[in-house]
C-alpha positions as protocol buffer text, in pm:
chain_id: "A"
residue {
  index: 1
  type: MET
  ca { x: 2196 y: -34 z: 254 }
}
residue {
  index: 2
  type: THR
  ca { x: 2298 y: -126 z: 604 }
}
residue {
  index: 3
  type: ASN
  ca { x: 2074 y: -340 z: 822 }
}
residue {
  index: 4
  type: GLN
  ca { x: 1838 y: -106 z: 1003 }
}
residue {
  index: 5
  type: SER
  ca { x: 1679 y: -360 z: 1234 }
}
residue {
  index: 6
  type: SER
  ca { x: 1790 y: -420 z: 1587 }
}
residue {
  index: 7
  type: ALA
  ca { x: 1783 y: -746 z: 1784 }
}
residue {
  index: 8
  type: PRO
  ca { x: 1901 y: -860 z: 2125 }
}
residue {
  index: 9
  type: ASP
  ca { x: 2251 y: -1007 z: 2144 }
}
residue {
  index: 10
  type: ASP
  ca { x: 2116 y: -1359 z: 2198 }
}
residue {
  index: 11
  type: MET
  ca { x: 1899 y: -1340 z: 1885 }
}
residue {
  index: 12
  type: PRO
  ca { x: 2032 y: -1444 z: 1540 }
}
residue {
  index: 13
  type: ASN
  ca { x: 2105 y: -1147 z: 1319 }
}
residue {
  index: 14
  type: ASP
  ca { x: 1866 y: -1266 z: 1048 }
}
residue {
  index: 15
  type: SER
  ca { x: 1631 y: -970 z: 1029 }
}
residue {
  index: 16
  type: VAL
  ca { x: 1555 y: -801 z: 697 }
}
residue {
  index: 17
  type: ALA
  ca { x: 1763 y: -501 z: 591 }
}
residue {
  index: 18
  type: ASP
  ca { x: 1483 y: -246 z: 565 }
}
residue {
  index: 19
  type: ALA
  ca { x: 1282 y: -364 z: 865 }
}
residue {
  index: 20
  type: VAL
  ca { x: 1165 y: -109 z: 1120 }
}
residue {
  index: 21
  type: LYS
  ca { x: 1414 y: -77 z: 1404 }
}
residue {
  index: 22
  type: ASP
  ca { x: 1320 y: -277 z: 1716 }
}
residue {
  index: 23
  type: ASN
  ca { x: 1012 y: -416 z: 1541 }
}
residue {
  index: 24
  type: TRP
  ca { x: 798 y: -667 z: 1731 }
}
residue {
  index: 25
  type: VAL
  ca { x: 881 y: -956 z: 1498 }
}
residue {
  index: 26
  type: ASP
  ca { x: 1255 y: -944 z: 1568 }
}
residue {
  index: 27
  type: THR
  ca { x: 1204 y: -861 z: 1933 }
}
residue {
  index: 28
  type: TYR
  ca { x: 910 y: -1069 z: 2056 }
}
residue {
  index: 29
  type: ALA
  ca { x: 792 y: -1322 z: 1798 }
}
residue {
  index: 30
  type: PRO
  ca { x: 888 y: -1690 z: 1851 }
}
residue {
  index: 31
  type: ALA
  ca { x: 1194 y: -1787 z: 1650 }
}
residue {
  index: 32
  type: PHE
  ca { x: 1005 y: -2041 z: 1435 }
}
residue {
  index: 33
  type: ALA
  ca { x: 750 y: -1776 z: 1330 }
}
residue {
  index: 34
  type: ARG
  ca { x: 988 y: -1491 z: 1245 }
}
residue {
  index: 35
  type: PRO
  ca { x: 1075 y: -1595 z: 887 }
}
residue {
  index: 36
  type: TYR
  ca { x: 707 y: -1629 z: 795 }
}
residue {
  index: 37
  type: LEU
  ca { x: 612 y: -1301 z: 958 }
}
residue {
  index: 38
  type: ARG
  ca { x: 897 y: -1137 z: 768 }
}
residue {
  index: 39
  type: LEU
  ca { x: 757 y: -1283 z: 446 }
}
residue {
  index: 40
  type: SER
  ca { x: 431 y: -1108 z: 537 }
}
residue {
  index: 41
  type: ARG
  ca { x: 621 y: -783 z: 606 }
}
residue {
  index: 42
  type: ALA
  ca { x: 490 y: -781 z: 963 }
}
residue {
  index: 43
  type: ASP
  ca { x: 820 y: -618 z: 1056 }
}
residue {
  index: 44
  type: ARG
  ca { x: 743 y: -339 z: 808 }
}
residue {
  index: 45
  type: PRO
  ca { x: 382 y: -230 z: 875 }
}
residue {
  index: 46
  type: ILE
  ca { x: 369 y: 64 z: 632 }
}
residue {
  index: 47
  type: GLY
  ca { x: 242 y: -155 z: 349 }
}
residue {
  index: 48
  type: THR
  ca { x: -57 y: -269 z: 551 }
}
residue {
  index: 49
  type: TRP
  ca { x: -150 y: 94 z: 613 }
}
residue {
  index: 50
  type: LEU
  ca { x: -115 y: 179 z: 244 }
}
residue {
  index: 51
  type: LEU
  ca { x: -346 y: -111 z: 158 }
}
residue {
  index: 52
  type: LEU
  ca { x: -596 y: -37 z: 435 }
}
residue {
  index: 53
  type: LEU
  ca { x: -640 y: 340 z: 406 }
}
residue {
  index: 54
  type: PRO
  ca { x: -809 y: 334 z: 62 }
}
residue {
  index: 55
  type: CYS
  ca { x: -1057 y: 84 z: 210 }
}
residue {
  index: 56
  type: TRP
  ca { x: -1145 y: 327 z: 486 }
}
residue {
  index: 57
  type: TRP
  ca { x: -1165 y: 616 z: 237 }
}
residue {
  index: 58
  type: GLY
  ca { x: -1414 y: 419 z: 32 }
}
residue {
  index: 59
  type: LEU
  ca { x: -1621 y: 324 z: 335 }
}
residue {
  index: 60
  type: ALA
  ca { x: -1630 y: 681 z: 468 }
}
residue {
  index: 61
  type: LEU
  ca { x: -1726 y: 834 z: 133 }
}
residue {
  index: 62
  type: SER
  ca { x: -1997 y: 572 z: 77 }
}
residue {
  index: 63
  type: MET
  ca { x: -2150 y: 666 z: 413 }
}
residue {
  index: 64
  type: ILE
  ca { x: -2133 y: 1034 z: 318 }
}
residue {
  index: 65
  type: HIS
  ca { x: -2292 y: 947 z: -16 }
}
residue {
  index: 66
  type: ASP
  ca { x: -2607 y: 788 z: 128 }
}
residue {
  index: 67
  type: GLN
  ca { x: -2597 y: 954 z: 470 }
}
residue {
  index: 68
  type: SER
  ca { x: -2635 y: 624 z: 652 }
}
residue {
  index: 69
  type: ALA
  ca { x: -2424 y: 426 z: 897 }
}
residue {
  index: 70
  type: SER
  ca { x: -2478 y: 112 z: 1102 }
}
residue {
  index: 71
  type: LEU
  ca { x: -2295 y: -129 z: 1330 }
}
residue {
  index: 72
  type: TYR
  ca { x: -2228 y: -341 z: 1023 }
}
residue {
  index: 73
  type: ASP
  ca { x: -2014 y: -56 z: 889 }
}
residue {
  index: 74
  type: ALA
  ca { x: -1796 y: -93 z: 1199 }
}
residue {
  index: 75
  type: TRP
  ca { x: -1748 y: -458 z: 1101 }
}
residue {
  index: 76
  type: ILE
  ca { x: -1660 y: -355 z: 745 }
}
residue {
  index: 77
  type: ALA
  ca { x: -1389 y: -126 z: 886 }
}
residue {
  index: 78
  type: ILE
  ca { x: -1256 y: -400 z: 1116 }
}
residue {
  index: 79
  type: GLY
  ca { x: -1283 y: -669 z: 849 }
}
residue {
  index: 80
  type: CYS
  ca { x: -1093 y: -450 z: 605 }
}
residue {
  index: 81
  type: ALA
  ca { x: -818 y: -398 z: 864 }
}
residue {
  index: 82
  type: ILE
  ca { x: -776 y: -771 z: 928 }
}
residue {
  index: 83
  type: GLY
  ca { x: -810 y: -849 z: 559 }
}
residue {
  index: 84
  type: ALA
  ca { x: -554 y: -586 z: 464 }
}
residue {
  index: 85
  type: TRP
  ca { x: -300 y: -740 z: 702 }
}
residue {
  index: 86
  type: LEU
  ca { x: -365 y: -1088 z: 566 }
}
residue {
  index: 87
  type: MET
  ca { x: -378 y: -998 z: 198 }
}
residue {
  index: 88
  type: ARG
  ca { x: -77 y: -772 z: 221 }
}
residue {
  index: 89
  type: GLY
  ca { x: 102 y: -1069 z: 376 }
}
residue {
  index: 90
  type: ALA
  ca { x: -19 y: -1309 z: 109 }
}
residue {
  index: 91
  type: GLY
  ca { x: 66 y: -1063 z: -168 }
}
residue {
  index: 92
  type: CYS
  ca { x: 415 y: -998 z: -33 }
}
residue {
  index: 93
  type: THR
  ca { x: 475 y: -1371 z: 2 }
}
residue {
  index: 94
  type: TRP
  ca { x: 371 y: -1418 z: -360 }
}
residue {
  index: 95
  type: ASN
  ca { x: 598 y: -1128 z: -457 }
}
residue {
  index: 96
  type: ASP
  ca { x: 894 y: -1288 z: -279 }
}
residue {
  index: 97
  type: ILE
  ca { x: 828 y: -1627 z: -440 }
}
residue {
  index: 98
  type: SER
  ca { x: 815 y: -1464 z: -783 }
}
residue {
  index: 99
  type: ASP
  ca { x: 1117 y: -1240 z: -722 }
}
residue {
  index: 100
  type: ARG
  ca { x: 1339 y: -1486 z: -538 }
}
residue {
  index: 101
  type: ASP
  ca { x: 1609 y: -1481 z: -809 }
}
residue {
  index: 102
  type: PHE
  ca { x: 1607 y: -1101 z: -839 }
}
residue {
  index: 103
  type: ASP
  ca { x: 1600 y: -1043 z: -462 }
}
residue {
  index: 104
  type: GLY
  ca { x: 1926 y: -1227 z: -415 }
}
residue {
  index: 105
  type: GLN
  ca { x: 2099 y: -977 z: -644 }
}
residue {
  index: 106
  type: VAL
  ca { x: 1975 y: -657 z: -475 }
}
residue {
  index: 107
  type: ALA
  ca { x: 2148 y: -530 z: -160 }
}
residue {
  index: 108
  type: ARG
  ca { x: 1826 y: -422 z: 12 }
}
residue {
  index: 109
  type: THR
  ca { x: 1638 y: -748 z: -56 }
}
residue {
  index: 110
  type: ARG
  ca { x: 1893 y: -1027 z: -39 }
}
residue {
  index: 111
  type: SER
  ca { x: 1825 y: -1061 z: 336 }
}
residue {
  index: 112
  type: ARG
  ca { x: 1459 y: -1152 z: 276 }
}
residue {
  index: 113
  type: PRO
  ca { x: 1357 y: -1498 z: 399 }
}
residue {
  index: 114
  type: ILE
  ca { x: 1362 y: -1687 z: 68 }
}
residue {
  index: 115
  type: PRO
  ca { x: 1693 y: -1565 z: -85 }
}
residue {
  index: 116
  type: SER
  ca { x: 1859 y: -1583 z: 258 }
}
residue {
  index: 117
  type: GLY
  ca { x: 1747 y: -1943 z: 303 }
}
residue {
  index: 118
  type: GLN
  ca { x: 1524 y: -1890 z: 607 }
}
residue {
  index: 119
  type: VAL
  ca { x: 1216 y: -2025 z: 425 }
}
residue {
  index: 120
  type: THR
  ca { x: 1178 y: -2269 z: 136 }
}
residue {
  index: 121
  type: VAL
  ca { x: 964 y: -2184 z: -165 }
}
residue {
  index: 122
  type: ARG
  ca { x: 725 y: -2466 z: -70 }
}
residue {
  index: 123
  type: GLY
  ca { x: 694 y: -2333 z: 285 }
}
residue {
  index: 124
  type: ALA
  ca { x: 631 y: -1983 z: 153 }
}
residue {
  index: 125
  type: ALA
  ca { x: 360 y: -2110 z: -84 }
}
residue {
  index: 126
  type: ILE
  ca { x: 180 y: -2287 z: 200 }
}
residue {
  index: 127
  type: TRP
  ca { x: 199 y: -1974 z: 416 }
}
residue {
  index: 128
  type: MET
  ca { x: 63 y: -1764 z: 129 }
}
residue {
  index: 129
  type: CYS
  ca { x: -237 y: -1996 z: 90 }
}
residue {
  index: 130
  type: ILE
  ca { x: -312 y: -1991 z: 463 }
}
residue {
  index: 131
  type: GLN
  ca { x: -322 y: -1612 z: 469 }
}
residue {
  index: 132
  type: ALA
  ca { x: -534 y: -1592 z: 153 }
}
residue {
  index: 133
  type: LEU
  ca { x: -787 y: -1845 z: 284 }
}
residue {
  index: 134
  type: LEU
  ca { x: -824 y: -1657 z: 613 }
}
residue {
  index: 135
  type: ALA
  ca { x: -880 y: -1334 z: 420 }
}
residue {
  index: 136
  type: PHE
  ca { x: -1137 y: -1510 z: 203 }
}
residue {
  index: 137
  type: GLY
  ca { x: -1324 y: -1612 z: 517 }
}
residue {
  index: 138
  type: ILE
  ca { x: -1355 y: -1245 z: 612 }
}
residue {
  index: 139
  type: LEU
  ca { x: -1460 y: -1153 z: 259 }
}
residue {
  index: 140
  type: LEU
  ca { x: -1750 y: -1398 z: 283 }
}
residue {
  index: 141
  type: THR
  ca { x: -1907 y: -1183 z: 556 }
}
residue {
  index: 142
  type: PHE
  ca { x: -1963 y: -902 z: 300 }
}
residue {
  index: 143
  type: ASN
  ca { x: -2236 y: -879 z: 36 }
}
residue {
  index: 144
  type: ILE
  ca { x: -2224 y: -1068 z: -294 }
}
residue {
  index: 145
  type: ALA
  ca { x: -2105 y: -770 z: -497 }
}
residue {
  index: 146
  type: ALA
  ca { x: -1817 y: -707 z: -259 }
}
residue {
  index: 147
  type: ILE
  ca { x: -1724 y: -1075 z: -259 }
}
residue {
  index: 148
  type: GLY
  ca { x: -1705 y: -1068 z: -639 }
}
residue {
  index: 149
  type: LEU
  ca { x: -1481 y: -762 z: -629 }
}
residue {
  index: 150
  type: GLY
  ca { x: -1260 y: -926 z: -367 }
}
residue {
  index: 151
  type: ILE
  ca { x: -1208 y: -1231 z: -585 }
}
residue {
  index: 152
  type: LEU
  ca { x: -1139 y: -1012 z: -889 }
}
residue {
  index: 153
  type: ALA
  ca { x: -869 y: -831 z: -687 }
}
residue {
  index: 154
  type: LEU
  ca { x: -652 y: -1142 z: -715 }
}
residue {
  index: 155
  type: LEU
  ca { x: -581 y: -1056 z: -1079 }
}
residue {
  index: 156
  type: PRO
  ca { x: -370 y: -739 z: -1025 }
}
residue {
  index: 157
  type: VAL
  ca { x: -211 y: -902 z: -719 }
}
residue {
  index: 158
  type: ALA
  ca { x: -100 y: -1197 z: -930 }
}
residue {
  index: 159
  type: ILE
  ca { x: 33 y: -980 z: -1214 }
}
residue {
  index: 160
  type: TYR
  ca { x: 222 y: -718 z: -1011 }
}
residue {
  index: 161
  type: PRO
  ca { x: 545 y: -911 z: -935 }
}
residue {
  index: 162
  type: PHE
  ca { x: 598 y: -967 z: -1308 }
}
residue {
  index: 163
  type: ALA
  ca { x: 518 y: -612 z: -1417 }
}
residue {
  index: 164
  type: LYS
  ca { x: 872 y: -486 z: -1369 }
}
residue {
  index: 165
  type: ARG
  ca { x: 985 y: -741 z: -1625 }
}
residue {
  index: 166
  type: PHE
  ca { x: 772 y: -605 z: -1910 }
}
residue {
  index: 167
  type: THR
  ca { x: 690 y: -237 z: -1835 }
}
residue {
  index: 168
  type: TRP
  ca { x: 859 y: 74 z: -1705 }
}
residue {
  index: 169
  type: TRP
  ca { x: 537 y: 140 z: -1510 }
}
residue {
  index: 170
  type: PRO
  ca { x: 510 y: -147 z: -1257 }
}
residue {
  index: 171
  type: GLN
  ca { x: 392 y: 110 z: -1002 }
}
residue {
  index: 172
  type: VAL
  ca { x: 63 y: 131 z: -1198 }
}
residue {
  index: 173
  type: PHE
  ca { x: 3 y: -238 z: -1133 }
}
residue {
  index: 174
  type: LEU
  ca { x: 85 y: -189 z: -766 }
}
residue {
  index: 175
  type: GLY
  ca { x: -167 y: 96 z: -759 }
}
residue {
  index: 176
  type: LEU
  ca { x: -432 y: -123 z: -920 }
}
residue {
  index: 177
  type: ALA
  ca { x: -382 y: -383 z: -647 }
}
residue {
  index: 178
  type: PHE
  ca { x: -324 y: -161 z: -343 }
}
residue {
  index: 179
  type: ASN
  ca { x: -625 y: 66 z: -396 }
}
residue {
  index: 180
  type: TRP
  ca { x: -879 y: -203 z: -479 }
}
residue {
  index: 181
  type: GLY
  ca { x: -1013 y: -170 z: -125 }
}
residue {
  index: 182
  type: ALA
  ca { x: -1167 y: 167 z: -216 }
}
residue {
  index: 183
  type: LEU
  ca { x: -1397 y: -18 z: -457 }
}
residue {
  index: 184
  type: LEU
  ca { x: -1457 y: -310 z: -224 }
}
residue {
  index: 185
  type: ALA
  ca { x: -1536 y: -116 z: 93 }
}
residue {
  index: 186
  type: TRP
  ca { x: -1769 y: 124 z: -90 }
}
residue {
  index: 187
  type: THR
  ca { x: -1953 y: -175 z: -234 }
}
residue {
  index: 188
  type: ALA
  ca { x: -1959 y: -360 z: 99 }
}
residue {
  index: 189
  type: HIS
  ca { x: -2149 y: -64 z: 246 }
}
residue {
  index: 190
  type: SER
  ca { x: -2374 y: 34 z: -44 }
}
residue {
  index: 191
  type: GLY
  ca { x: -2427 y: -300 z: -216 }
}
residue {
  index: 192
  type: GLN
  ca { x: -2318 y: -168 z: -554 }
}
residue {
  index: 193
  type: LEU
  ca { x: -2015 y: -14 z: -720 }
}
residue {
  index: 194
  type: GLU
  ca { x: -2074 y: 352 z: -809 }
}
residue {
  index: 195
  type: ALA
  ca { x: -1888 y: 626 z: -995 }
}
residue {
  index: 196
  type: PRO
  ca { x: -1742 y: 810 z: -692 }
}
residue {
  index: 197
  type: ALA
  ca { x: -1569 y: 490 z: -580 }
}
residue {
  index: 198
  type: VAL
  ca { x: -1408 y: 449 z: -923 }
}
residue {
  index: 199
  type: VAL
  ca { x: -1280 y: 808 z: -921 }
}
residue {
  index: 200
  type: LEU
  ca { x: -1148 y: 756 z: -568 }
}
residue {
  index: 201
  type: TYR
  ca { x: -975 y: 441 z: -690 }
}
residue {
  index: 202
  type: LEU
  ca { x: -801 y: 640 z: -964 }
}
residue {
  index: 203
  type: ALA
  ca { x: -691 y: 897 z: -704 }
}
residue {
  index: 204
  type: GLY
  ca { x: -539 y: 615 z: -501 }
}
residue {
  index: 205
  type: ILE
  ca { x: -350 y: 486 z: -804 }
}
residue {
  index: 206
  type: ALA
  ca { x: -201 y: 833 z: -859 }
}
residue {
  index: 207
  type: TRP
  ca { x: -99 y: 841 z: -492 }
}
residue {
  index: 208
  type: THR
  ca { x: 66 y: 499 z: -526 }
}
residue {
  index: 209
  type: LEU
  ca { x: 264 y: 624 z: -825 }
}
residue {
  index: 210
  type: PHE
  ca { x: 382 y: 909 z: -604 }
}
residue {
  index: 211
  type: TYR
  ca { x: 499 y: 712 z: -302 }
}
residue {
  index: 212
  type: ASP
  ca { x: 624 y: 400 z: -477 }
}
residue {
  index: 213
  type: THR
  ca { x: 836 y: 597 z: -721 }
}
residue {
  index: 214
  type: ILE
  ca { x: 1007 y: 750 z: -418 }
}
residue {
  index: 215
  type: TYR
  ca { x: 1045 y: 400 z: -271 }
}
residue {
  index: 216
  type: ALA
  ca { x: 1191 y: 258 z: -594 }
}
residue {
  index: 217
  type: HIS
  ca { x: 1472 y: 513 z: -593 }
}
residue {
  index: 218
  type: GLN
  ca { x: 1639 y: 305 z: -322 }
}
residue {
  index: 219
  type: ASP
  ca { x: 1718 y: 33 z: -576 }
}
residue {
  index: 220
  type: THR
  ca { x: 1784 y: 211 z: -906 }
}
residue {
  index: 221
  type: GLU
  ca { x: 2150 y: 104 z: -934 }
}
residue {
  index: 222
  type: ASP
  ca { x: 2082 y: -262 z: -859 }
}
residue {
  index: 223
  type: ASP
  ca { x: 1770 y: -259 z: -1078 }
}
residue {
  index: 224
  type: ALA
  ca { x: 1972 y: -125 z: -1370 }
}
residue {
  index: 225
  type: LEU
  ca { x: 2230 y: -402 z: -1329 }
}
residue {
  index: 226
  type: ILE
  ca { x: 1975 y: -683 z: -1331 }
}
residue {
  index: 227
  type: GLY
  ca { x: 1737 y: -529 z: -1584 }
}
residue {
  index: 228
  type: VAL
  ca { x: 1441 y: -455 z: -1357 }
}
residue {
  index: 229
  type: LYS
  ca { x: 1221 y: -165 z: -1472 }
}
residue {
  index: 230
  type: SER
  ca { x: 1058 y: 103 z: -1255 }
}
residue {
  index: 231
  type: THR
  ca { x: 923 y: 455 z: -1278 }
}
residue {
  index: 232
  type: ALA
  ca { x: 1223 y: 565 z: -1069 }
}
residue {
  index: 233
  type: ARG
  ca { x: 1459 y: 449 z: -1343 }
}
residue {
  index: 234
  type: LEU
  ca { x: 1232 y: 585 z: -1615 }
}
residue {
  index: 235
  type: PHE
  ca { x: 1202 y: 934 z: -1465 }
}
residue {
  index: 236
  type: GLY
  ca { x: 1557 y: 966 z: -1331 }
}
residue {
  index: 237
  type: ASP
  ca { x: 1644 y: 1331 z: -1270 }
}
residue {
  index: 238
  type: ASN
  ca { x: 1292 y: 1432 z: -1379 }
}
residue {
  index: 239
  type: THR
  ca { x: 1136 y: 1247 z: -1086 }
}
residue {
  index: 240
  type: ALA
  ca { x: 1029 y: 1561 z: -898 }
}
residue {
  index: 241
  type: LYS
  ca { x: 843 y: 1690 z: -1204 }
}
residue {
  index: 242
  type: TRP
  ca { x: 653 y: 1362 z: -1239 }
}
residue {
  index: 243
  type: LEU
  ca { x: 578 y: 1347 z: -867 }
}
residue {
  index: 244
  type: ARG
  ca { x: 418 y: 1692 z: -888 }
}
residue {
  index: 245
  type: ARG
  ca { x: 192 y: 1558 z: -1164 }
}
residue {
  index: 246
  type: PHE
  ca { x: 93 y: 1262 z: -949 }
}
residue {
  index: 247
  type: LEU
  ca { x: 28 y: 1498 z: -659 }
}
residue {
  index: 248
  type: MET
  ca { x: -208 y: 1709 z: -871 }
}
residue {
  index: 249
  type: ALA
  ca { x: -383 y: 1399 z: -1007 }
}
residue {
  index: 250
  type: THR
  ca { x: -430 y: 1261 z: -656 }
}
residue {
  index: 251
  type: VAL
  ca { x: -577 y: 1583 z: -519 }
}
residue {
  index: 252
  type: GLY
  ca { x: -791 y: 1655 z: -825 }
}
residue {
  index: 253
  type: LEU
  ca { x: -938 y: 1306 z: -857 }
}
residue {
  index: 254
  type: MET
  ca { x: -1002 y: 1273 z: -485 }
}
residue {
  index: 255
  type: GLY
  ca { x: -1172 y: 1613 z: -488 }
}
residue {
  index: 256
  type: ILE
  ca { x: -1402 y: 1498 z: -770 }
}
residue {
  index: 257
  type: ALA
  ca { x: -1478 y: 1177 z: -579 }
}
residue {
  index: 258
  type: VAL
  ca { x: -1571 y: 1384 z: -273 }
}
residue {
  index: 259
  type: ILE
  ca { x: -1803 y: 1611 z: -474 }
}
residue {
  index: 260
  type: PHE
  ca { x: -1974 y: 1314 z: -640 }
}
residue {
  index: 261
  type: SER
  ca { x: -2011 y: 1146 z: -300 }
}
residue {
  index: 262
  type: ALA
  ca { x: -2145 y: 1446 z: -108 }
}
residue {
  index: 263
  type: GLN
  ca { x: -2356 y: 1611 z: -377 }
}
residue {
  index: 264
  type: PRO
  ca { x: -2675 y: 1401 z: -348 }
}
residue {
  index: 265
  type: GLN
  ca { x: -2758 y: 1428 z: 22 }
}
residue {
  index: 266
  type: ALA
  ca { x: -2476 y: 1572 z: 232 }
}
residue {
  index: 267
  type: SER
  ca { x: -2485 y: 1927 z: 368 }
}
residue {
  index: 268
  type: ILE
  ca { x: -2268 y: 2208 z: 236 }
}
residue {
  index: 269
  type: LEU
  ca { x: -2065 y: 2192 z: 559 }
}
residue {
  index: 270
  type: ALA
  ca { x: -2006 y: 1819 z: 510 }
}
residue {
  index: 271
  type: MET
  ca { x: -1887 y: 1876 z: 154 }
}
residue {
  index: 272
  type: VAL
  ca { x: -1651 y: 2154 z: 258 }
}
residue {
  index: 273
  type: LEU
  ca { x: -1507 y: 1940 z: 538 }
}
residue {
  index: 274
  type: ALA
  ca { x: -1464 y: 1642 z: 308 }
}
residue {
  index: 275
  type: LEU
  ca { x: -1296 y: 1857 z: 42 }
}
residue {
  index: 276
  type: GLY
  ca { x: -1046 y: 1960 z: 308 }
}
residue {
  index: 277
  type: GLY
  ca { x: -915 y: 1603 z: 293 }
}
residue {
  index: 278
  type: PRO
  ca { x: -754 y: 1607 z: -52 }
}
residue {
  index: 279
  type: TRP
  ca { x: -646 y: 1969 z: 4 }
}
residue {
  index: 280
  type: ALA
  ca { x: -455 y: 1882 z: 323 }
}
residue {
  index: 281
  type: MET
  ca { x: -326 y: 1559 z: 169 }
}
residue {
  index: 282
  type: GLY
  ca { x: -182 y: 1759 z: -119 }
}
residue {
  index: 283
  type: TRP
  ca { x: 7 y: 1986 z: 117 }
}
residue {
  index: 284
  type: HIS
  ca { x: 157 y: 1684 z: 292 }
}
residue {
  index: 285
  type: MET
  ca { x: 270 y: 1543 z: -42 }
}
residue {
  index: 286
  type: ALA
  ca { x: 418 y: 1883 z: -133 }
}
residue {
  index: 287
  type: TRP
  ca { x: 612 y: 1877 z: 195 }
}
residue {
  index: 288
  type: GLN
  ca { x: 756 y: 1541 z: 93 }
}
residue {
  index: 289
  type: LEU
  ca { x: 866 y: 1685 z: -239 }
}
residue {
  index: 290
  type: ARG
  ca { x: 1053 y: 1966 z: -66 }
}
residue {
  index: 291
  type: GLY
  ca { x: 1259 y: 1710 z: 128 }
}
residue {
  index: 292
  type: LEU
  ca { x: 1314 y: 1464 z: -156 }
}
residue {
  index: 293
  type: ASP
  ca { x: 1668 y: 1355 z: -239 }
}
residue {
  index: 294
  type: ILE
  ca { x: 1663 y: 1068 z: -487 }
}
residue {
  index: 295
  type: GLU
  ca { x: 2034 y: 1004 z: -424 }
}
residue {
  index: 296
  type: ASP
  ca { x: 1973 y: 930 z: -55 }
}
residue {
  index: 297
  type: PRO
  ca { x: 1813 y: 583 z: -5 }
}
residue {
  index: 298
  type: ALA
  ca { x: 1754 y: 642 z: 367 }
}
residue {
  index: 299
  type: LYS
  ca { x: 1566 y: 964 z: 290 }
}
residue {
  index: 300
  type: CYS
  ca { x: 1359 y: 789 z: 23 }
}
residue {
  index: 301
  type: LEU
  ca { x: 1264 y: 515 z: 270 }
}
residue {
  index: 302
  type: HIS
  ca { x: 1168 y: 773 z: 531 }
}
residue {
  index: 303
  type: LEU
  ca { x: 951 y: 968 z: 289 }
}
residue {
  index: 304
  type: PHE
  ca { x: 786 y: 648 z: 169 }
}
residue {
  index: 305
  type: ARG
  ca { x: 697 y: 555 z: 527 }
}
residue {
  index: 306
  type: VAL
  ca { x: 544 y: 894 z: 611 }
}
residue {
  index: 307
  type: ASN
  ca { x: 277 y: 823 z: 350 }
}
residue {
  index: 308
  type: ARG
  ca { x: 83 y: 650 z: 623 }
}
residue {
  index: 309
  type: ASP
  ca { x: 22 y: 998 z: 763 }
}
residue {
  index: 310
  type: THR
  ca { x: -52 y: 1126 z: 411 }
}
residue {
  index: 311
  type: GLY
  ca { x: -333 y: 873 z: 377 }
}
residue {
  index: 312
  type: VAL
  ca { x: -469 y: 926 z: 729 }
}
residue {
  index: 313
  type: ILE
  ca { x: -518 y: 1300 z: 666 }
}
residue {
  index: 314
  type: PRO
  ca { x: -812 y: 1277 z: 423 }
}
residue {
  index: 315
  type: LEU
  ca { x: -969 y: 1002 z: 631 }
}
residue {
  index: 316
  type: LEU
  ca { x: -987 y: 1236 z: 930 }
}
residue {
  index: 317
  type: PHE
  ca { x: -1163 y: 1498 z: 719 }
}
residue {
  index: 318
  type: PHE
  ca { x: -1404 y: 1240 z: 578 }
}
residue {
  index: 319
  type: CYS
  ca { x: -1490 y: 1122 z: 930 }
}
residue {
  index: 320
  type: ALA
  ca { x: -1551 y: 1482 z: 1040 }
}
residue {
  index: 321
  type: ALA
  ca { x: -1784 y: 1529 z: 742 }
}
residue {
  index: 322
  type: LEU
  ca { x: -1990 y: 1229 z: 853 }
}
residue {
  index: 323
  type: PHE
  ca { x: -2090 y: 1416 z: 1168 }
}
residue {
  index: 324
  type: ALA
  ca { x: -2150 y: 1753 z: 1001 }
}
């Protein structure tokens, strides 16, 4: 894939291949900080959104569930946003440390900071710890149950980079890690983990299987050469059929989570509005399927990135339901 980032003529052409064009890291960040911000994917913000949105889903549905909201919930939303940026950065740094030998053999990833020599493994490890410690400081402002869940989240984060070595379904492990915020934010509001949050978590995992399978189709040829597994390679020409299944699972599970959340106290209008979230989300995913071309890496990257909008859609409906 050609380098999609853009930098001024007086700036070294060391940006990452799949970075967002004219991103703030390549354009404005100090030169010494750019390699570390690239490790954190600050030049590619979509991952932060995909980690954050399940947190906000969980928070919104927990408020619908008990029909209560406070200023502390505003802090939970803000804390999740900061924490998502930090933990996405720490997780991606860990991923790049673990994958440094593979990344150098894949066209799209060989420009990343470690295989390209911009950052040493030791420097990356220190940067990862700094981000994780800052995120832990935010976690400590939540209740004990949420803190416990936040610590437990390190397990799927640690396993994910190795999943593609032993299973054709590494996207499941990504889903386990990326949607953990649905459990954590629900618990941060309510003080306990409840069934609707678990069902919402499963919906998020199905959504991750949808968007990350599309994403993985960028690298199928290189992955086959180096022996890396993925659902994209597993499904091949049957990808669209599997993506439809993930779409239905996402919509169905999220719908169940909404019903479980709204049933105790929310009004009928609130439930109807909230159920509009998974319905509209499903239509957006169906639109992606209509434009899918697994042989076009640029199209796959574009469709992957529009999943920020996919995840925002149900959040808007959930927020509307809060005021119904």
